[in-house]
Backbone as CSV, one residue per row, in Angstrom:
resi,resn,N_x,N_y,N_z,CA_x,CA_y,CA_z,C_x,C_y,C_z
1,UNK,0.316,-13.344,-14.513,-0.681,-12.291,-14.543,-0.972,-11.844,-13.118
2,UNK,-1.090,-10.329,-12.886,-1.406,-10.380,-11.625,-2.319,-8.871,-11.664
3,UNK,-2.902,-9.189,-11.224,-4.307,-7.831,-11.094,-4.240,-7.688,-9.266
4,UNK,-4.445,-5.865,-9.536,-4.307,-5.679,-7.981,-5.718,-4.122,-8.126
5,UNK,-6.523,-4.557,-7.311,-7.642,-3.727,-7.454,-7.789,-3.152,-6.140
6,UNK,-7.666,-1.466,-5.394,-8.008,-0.550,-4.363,-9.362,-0.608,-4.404
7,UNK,-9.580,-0.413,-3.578,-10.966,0.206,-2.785,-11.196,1.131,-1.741
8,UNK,-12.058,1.918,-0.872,-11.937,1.692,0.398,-11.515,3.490,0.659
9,UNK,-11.085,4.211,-0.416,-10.625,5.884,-0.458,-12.170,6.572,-0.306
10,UNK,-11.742,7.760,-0.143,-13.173,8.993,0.242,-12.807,10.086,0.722
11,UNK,-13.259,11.064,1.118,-13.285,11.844,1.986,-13.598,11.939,3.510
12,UNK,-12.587,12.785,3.766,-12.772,12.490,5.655,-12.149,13.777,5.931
13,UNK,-12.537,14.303,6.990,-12.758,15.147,7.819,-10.777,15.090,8.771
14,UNK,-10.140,15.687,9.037,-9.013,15.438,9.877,-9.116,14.928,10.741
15,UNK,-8.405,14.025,11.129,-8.691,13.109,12.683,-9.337,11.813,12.220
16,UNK,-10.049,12.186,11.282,-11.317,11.005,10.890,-9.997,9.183,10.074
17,UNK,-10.974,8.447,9.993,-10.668,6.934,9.708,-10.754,6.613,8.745
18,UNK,-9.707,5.809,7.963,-10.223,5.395,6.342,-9.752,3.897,6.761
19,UNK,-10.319,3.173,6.047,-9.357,1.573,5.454,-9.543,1.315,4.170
20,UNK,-8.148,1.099,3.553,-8.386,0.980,2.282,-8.301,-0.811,1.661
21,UNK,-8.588,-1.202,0.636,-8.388,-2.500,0.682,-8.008,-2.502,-0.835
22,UNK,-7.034,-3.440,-0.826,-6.506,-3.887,-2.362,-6.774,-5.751,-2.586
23,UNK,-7.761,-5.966,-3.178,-7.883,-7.135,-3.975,-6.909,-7.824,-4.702
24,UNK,-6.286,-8.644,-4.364,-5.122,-9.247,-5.039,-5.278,-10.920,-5.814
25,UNK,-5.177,-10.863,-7.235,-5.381,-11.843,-7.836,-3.821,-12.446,-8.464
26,UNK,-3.135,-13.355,-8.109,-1.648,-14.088,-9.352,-1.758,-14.917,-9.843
27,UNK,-1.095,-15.175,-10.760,-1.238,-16.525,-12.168,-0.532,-17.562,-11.106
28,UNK,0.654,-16.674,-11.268,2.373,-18.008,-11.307,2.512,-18.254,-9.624
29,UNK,2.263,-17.383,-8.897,2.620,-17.513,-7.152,1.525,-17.466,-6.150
30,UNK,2.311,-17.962,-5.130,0.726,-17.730,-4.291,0.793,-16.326,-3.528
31,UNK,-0.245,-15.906,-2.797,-0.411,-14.643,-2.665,0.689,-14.127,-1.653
32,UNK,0.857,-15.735,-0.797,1.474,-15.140,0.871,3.104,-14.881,0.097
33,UNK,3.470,-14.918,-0.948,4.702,-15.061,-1.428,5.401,-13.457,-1.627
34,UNK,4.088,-12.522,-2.315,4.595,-11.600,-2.531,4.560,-10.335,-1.094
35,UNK,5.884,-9.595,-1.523,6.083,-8.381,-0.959,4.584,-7.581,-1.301
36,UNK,4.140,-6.734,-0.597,3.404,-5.532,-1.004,3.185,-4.347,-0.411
37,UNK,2.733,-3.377,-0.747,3.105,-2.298,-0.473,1.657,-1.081,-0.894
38,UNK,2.194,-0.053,-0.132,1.061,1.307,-0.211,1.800,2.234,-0.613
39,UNK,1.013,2.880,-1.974,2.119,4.306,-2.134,1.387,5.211,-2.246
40,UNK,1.461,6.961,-2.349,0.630,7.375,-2.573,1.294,8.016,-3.555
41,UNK,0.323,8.903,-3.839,0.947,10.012,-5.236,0.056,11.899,-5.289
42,UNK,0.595,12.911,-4.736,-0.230,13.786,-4.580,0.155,14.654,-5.829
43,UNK,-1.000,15.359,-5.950,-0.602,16.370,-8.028,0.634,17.260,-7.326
44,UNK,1.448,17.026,-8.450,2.452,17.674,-8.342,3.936,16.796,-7.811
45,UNK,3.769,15.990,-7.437,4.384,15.223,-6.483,4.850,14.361,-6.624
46,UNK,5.851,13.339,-6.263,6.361,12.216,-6.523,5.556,11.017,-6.001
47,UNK,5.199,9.671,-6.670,4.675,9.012,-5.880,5.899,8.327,-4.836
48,UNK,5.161,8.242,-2.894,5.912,7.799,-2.577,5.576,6.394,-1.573
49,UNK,6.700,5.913,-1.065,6.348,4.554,-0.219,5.712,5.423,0.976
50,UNK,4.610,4.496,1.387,3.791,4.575,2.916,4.150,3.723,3.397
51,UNK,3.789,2.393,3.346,4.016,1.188,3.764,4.178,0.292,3.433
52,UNK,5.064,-0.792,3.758,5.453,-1.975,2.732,5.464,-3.168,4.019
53,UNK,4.897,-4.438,3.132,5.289,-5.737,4.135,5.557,-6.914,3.356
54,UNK,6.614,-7.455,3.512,7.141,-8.770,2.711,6.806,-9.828,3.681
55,UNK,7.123,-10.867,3.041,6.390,-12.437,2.134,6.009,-12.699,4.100
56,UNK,7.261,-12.152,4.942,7.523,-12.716,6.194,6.099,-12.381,7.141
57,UNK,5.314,-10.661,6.626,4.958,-10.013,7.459,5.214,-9.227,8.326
58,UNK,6.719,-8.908,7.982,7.031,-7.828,8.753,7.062,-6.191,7.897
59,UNK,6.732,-5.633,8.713,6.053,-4.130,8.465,6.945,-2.872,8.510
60,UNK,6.859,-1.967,7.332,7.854,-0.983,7.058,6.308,0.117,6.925
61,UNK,7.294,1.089,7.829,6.450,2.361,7.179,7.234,3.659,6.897
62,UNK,6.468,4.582,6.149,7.304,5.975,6.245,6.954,6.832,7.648
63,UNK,8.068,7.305,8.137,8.190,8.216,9.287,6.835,9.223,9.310
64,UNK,6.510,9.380,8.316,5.199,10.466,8.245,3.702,9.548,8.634
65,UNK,3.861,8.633,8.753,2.447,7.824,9.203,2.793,6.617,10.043
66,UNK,3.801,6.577,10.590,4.146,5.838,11.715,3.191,6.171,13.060
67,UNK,2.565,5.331,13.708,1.818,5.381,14.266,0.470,5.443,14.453
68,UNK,0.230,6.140,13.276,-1.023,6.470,12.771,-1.922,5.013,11.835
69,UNK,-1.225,5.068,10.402,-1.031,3.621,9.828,-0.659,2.243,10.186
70,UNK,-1.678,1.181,9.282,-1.119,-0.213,9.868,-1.701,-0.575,8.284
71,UNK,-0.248,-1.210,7.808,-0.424,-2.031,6.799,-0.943,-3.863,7.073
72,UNK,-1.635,-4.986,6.901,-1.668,-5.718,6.984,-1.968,-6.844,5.837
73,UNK,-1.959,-8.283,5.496,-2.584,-9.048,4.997,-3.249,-10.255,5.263
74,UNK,-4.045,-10.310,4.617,-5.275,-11.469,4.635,-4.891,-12.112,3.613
75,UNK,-4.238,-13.141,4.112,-3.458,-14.054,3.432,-4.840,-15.334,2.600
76,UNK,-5.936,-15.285,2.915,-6.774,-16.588,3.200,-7.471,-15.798,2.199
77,UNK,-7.716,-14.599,2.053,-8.627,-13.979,1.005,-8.028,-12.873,0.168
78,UNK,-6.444,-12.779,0.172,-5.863,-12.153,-0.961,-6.111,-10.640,-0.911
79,UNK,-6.386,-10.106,0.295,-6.275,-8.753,0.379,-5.761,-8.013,1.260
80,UNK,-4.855,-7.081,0.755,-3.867,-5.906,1.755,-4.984,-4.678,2.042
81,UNK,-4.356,-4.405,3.213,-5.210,-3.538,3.845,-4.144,-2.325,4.296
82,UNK,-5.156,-1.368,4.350,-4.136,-0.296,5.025,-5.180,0.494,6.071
83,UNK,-4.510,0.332,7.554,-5.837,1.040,8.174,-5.141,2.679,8.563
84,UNK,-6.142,3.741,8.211,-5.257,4.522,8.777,-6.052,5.435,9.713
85,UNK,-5.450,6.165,10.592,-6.061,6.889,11.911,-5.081,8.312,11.653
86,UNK,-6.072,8.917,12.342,-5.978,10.256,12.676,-5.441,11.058,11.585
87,UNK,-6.336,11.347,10.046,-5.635,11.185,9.011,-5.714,12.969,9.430
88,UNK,-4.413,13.679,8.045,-4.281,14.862,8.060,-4.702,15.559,6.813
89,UNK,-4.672,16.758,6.416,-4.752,17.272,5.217,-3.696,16.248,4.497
90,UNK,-2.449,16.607,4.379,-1.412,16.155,4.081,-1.373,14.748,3.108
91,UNK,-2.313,14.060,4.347,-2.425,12.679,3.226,-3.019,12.540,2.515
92,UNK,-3.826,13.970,2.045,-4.513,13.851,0.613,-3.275,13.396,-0.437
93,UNK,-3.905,12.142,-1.056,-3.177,11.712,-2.359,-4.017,10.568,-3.005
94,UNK,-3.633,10.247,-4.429,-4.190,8.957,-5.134,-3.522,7.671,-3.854
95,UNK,-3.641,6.886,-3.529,-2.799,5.240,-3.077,-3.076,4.444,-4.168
96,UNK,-2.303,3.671,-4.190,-1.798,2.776,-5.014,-0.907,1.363,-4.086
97,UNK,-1.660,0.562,-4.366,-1.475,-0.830,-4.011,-0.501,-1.542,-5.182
98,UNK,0.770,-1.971,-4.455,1.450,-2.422,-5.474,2.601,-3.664,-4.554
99,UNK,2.715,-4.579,-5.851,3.340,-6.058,-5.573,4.491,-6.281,-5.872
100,UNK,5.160,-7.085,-5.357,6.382,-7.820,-6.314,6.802,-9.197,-5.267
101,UNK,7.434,-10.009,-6.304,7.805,-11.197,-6.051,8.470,-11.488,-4.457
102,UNK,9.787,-10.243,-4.498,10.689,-10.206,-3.554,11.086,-9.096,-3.517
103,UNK,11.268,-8.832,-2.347,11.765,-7.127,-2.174,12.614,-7.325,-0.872
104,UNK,14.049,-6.576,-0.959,14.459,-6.206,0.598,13.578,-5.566,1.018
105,UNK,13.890,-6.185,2.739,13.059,-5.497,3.878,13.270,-3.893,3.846
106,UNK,14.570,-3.593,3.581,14.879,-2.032,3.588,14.344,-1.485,2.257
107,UNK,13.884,-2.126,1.501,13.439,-1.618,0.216,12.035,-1.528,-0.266
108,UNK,11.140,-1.689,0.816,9.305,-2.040,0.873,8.975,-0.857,0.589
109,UNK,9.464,0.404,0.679,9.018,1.825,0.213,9.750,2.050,-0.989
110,UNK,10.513,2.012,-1.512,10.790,2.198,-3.051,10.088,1.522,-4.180
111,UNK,9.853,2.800,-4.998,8.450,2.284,-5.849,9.279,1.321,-7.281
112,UNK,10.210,1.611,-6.998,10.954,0.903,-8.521,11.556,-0.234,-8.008
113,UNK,11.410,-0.756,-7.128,11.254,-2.189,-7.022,10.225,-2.979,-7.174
114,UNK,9.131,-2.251,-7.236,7.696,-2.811,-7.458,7.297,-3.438,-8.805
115,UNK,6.737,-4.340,-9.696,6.532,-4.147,-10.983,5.231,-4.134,-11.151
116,UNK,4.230,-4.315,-10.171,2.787,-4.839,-10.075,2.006,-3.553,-9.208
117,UNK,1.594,-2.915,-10.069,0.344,-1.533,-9.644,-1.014,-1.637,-9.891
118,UNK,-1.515,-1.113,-9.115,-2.646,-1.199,-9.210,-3.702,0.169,-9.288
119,UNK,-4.713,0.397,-9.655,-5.264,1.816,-10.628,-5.473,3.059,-9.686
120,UNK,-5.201,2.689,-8.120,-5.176,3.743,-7.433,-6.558,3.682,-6.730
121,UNK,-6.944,4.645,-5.151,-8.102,4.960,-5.213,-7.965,6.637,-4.489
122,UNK,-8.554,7.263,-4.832,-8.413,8.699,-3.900,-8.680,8.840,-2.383
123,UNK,-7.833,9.244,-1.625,-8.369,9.618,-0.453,-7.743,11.245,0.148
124,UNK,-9.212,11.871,0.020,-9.138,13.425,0.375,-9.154,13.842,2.124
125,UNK,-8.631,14.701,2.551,-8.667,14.698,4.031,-8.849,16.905,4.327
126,UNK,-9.862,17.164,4.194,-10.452,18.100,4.901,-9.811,18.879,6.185
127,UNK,-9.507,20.268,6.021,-9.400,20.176,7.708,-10.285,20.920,7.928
């Protein structure tokens, strides 16, 4: 069983700061085990990979929020974080916090490796 709960979306102004946080609960594994990942999904749109980091901690992002974004985990309290800076219109979308057991490193942004989603939270960006 694995429940994965967002938080942490809103509205912001361009330039402005969000952090989002995903609550992570598993039956069968422990937390530091799984891959996880940030996706977003805008209407109309495909959902896609932002950022992904496996079991190791090492960090994948998409070219469009490189620099800006920092995926991390809190291994001790079961929650992924995504901090992001200098946000744009653009990154208006639902995110979605999502898990899996094992994932290639080259594969932390593809959403169909994932099997574990979580309900999304909105984050709107103003310019």
């Amino acid at each position: 069983q694995v429940q994965l709960v967002e938080s942490g979306g809103g509205s912001v102004r361009a330039g402005g700061s969000l952090r989002l946080s995903c609550a992570a609960s598993f039956s069968r594994y422990t937390y530091d085990s799984y891959c996880m990942g940030w996706f977003r999904q805008a209407p109309g749109e495909e959902r896609e990979g932002v950022a992904g980091i496996d079991s190791d901690g090492n960090a994948k992002y998409a070219d469009s929020v490189k620099g800006r974004f920092t995926i991390s985990k809190d291994n001790a309290n079961h929650i992924l974080y995504l901090k992001m800076n200098s946000l744009k219109p653009e990154d208006t979308a639902m995110y979605y916090c999502a898990a899996e057991i094992w994932v290639g490193y080259s594969r932390l942004l593809k959403k169909a490796d994932f099997r574990y989603w979580g309900q999304g939270t909105q984050v709107t960006v103003s310019s």
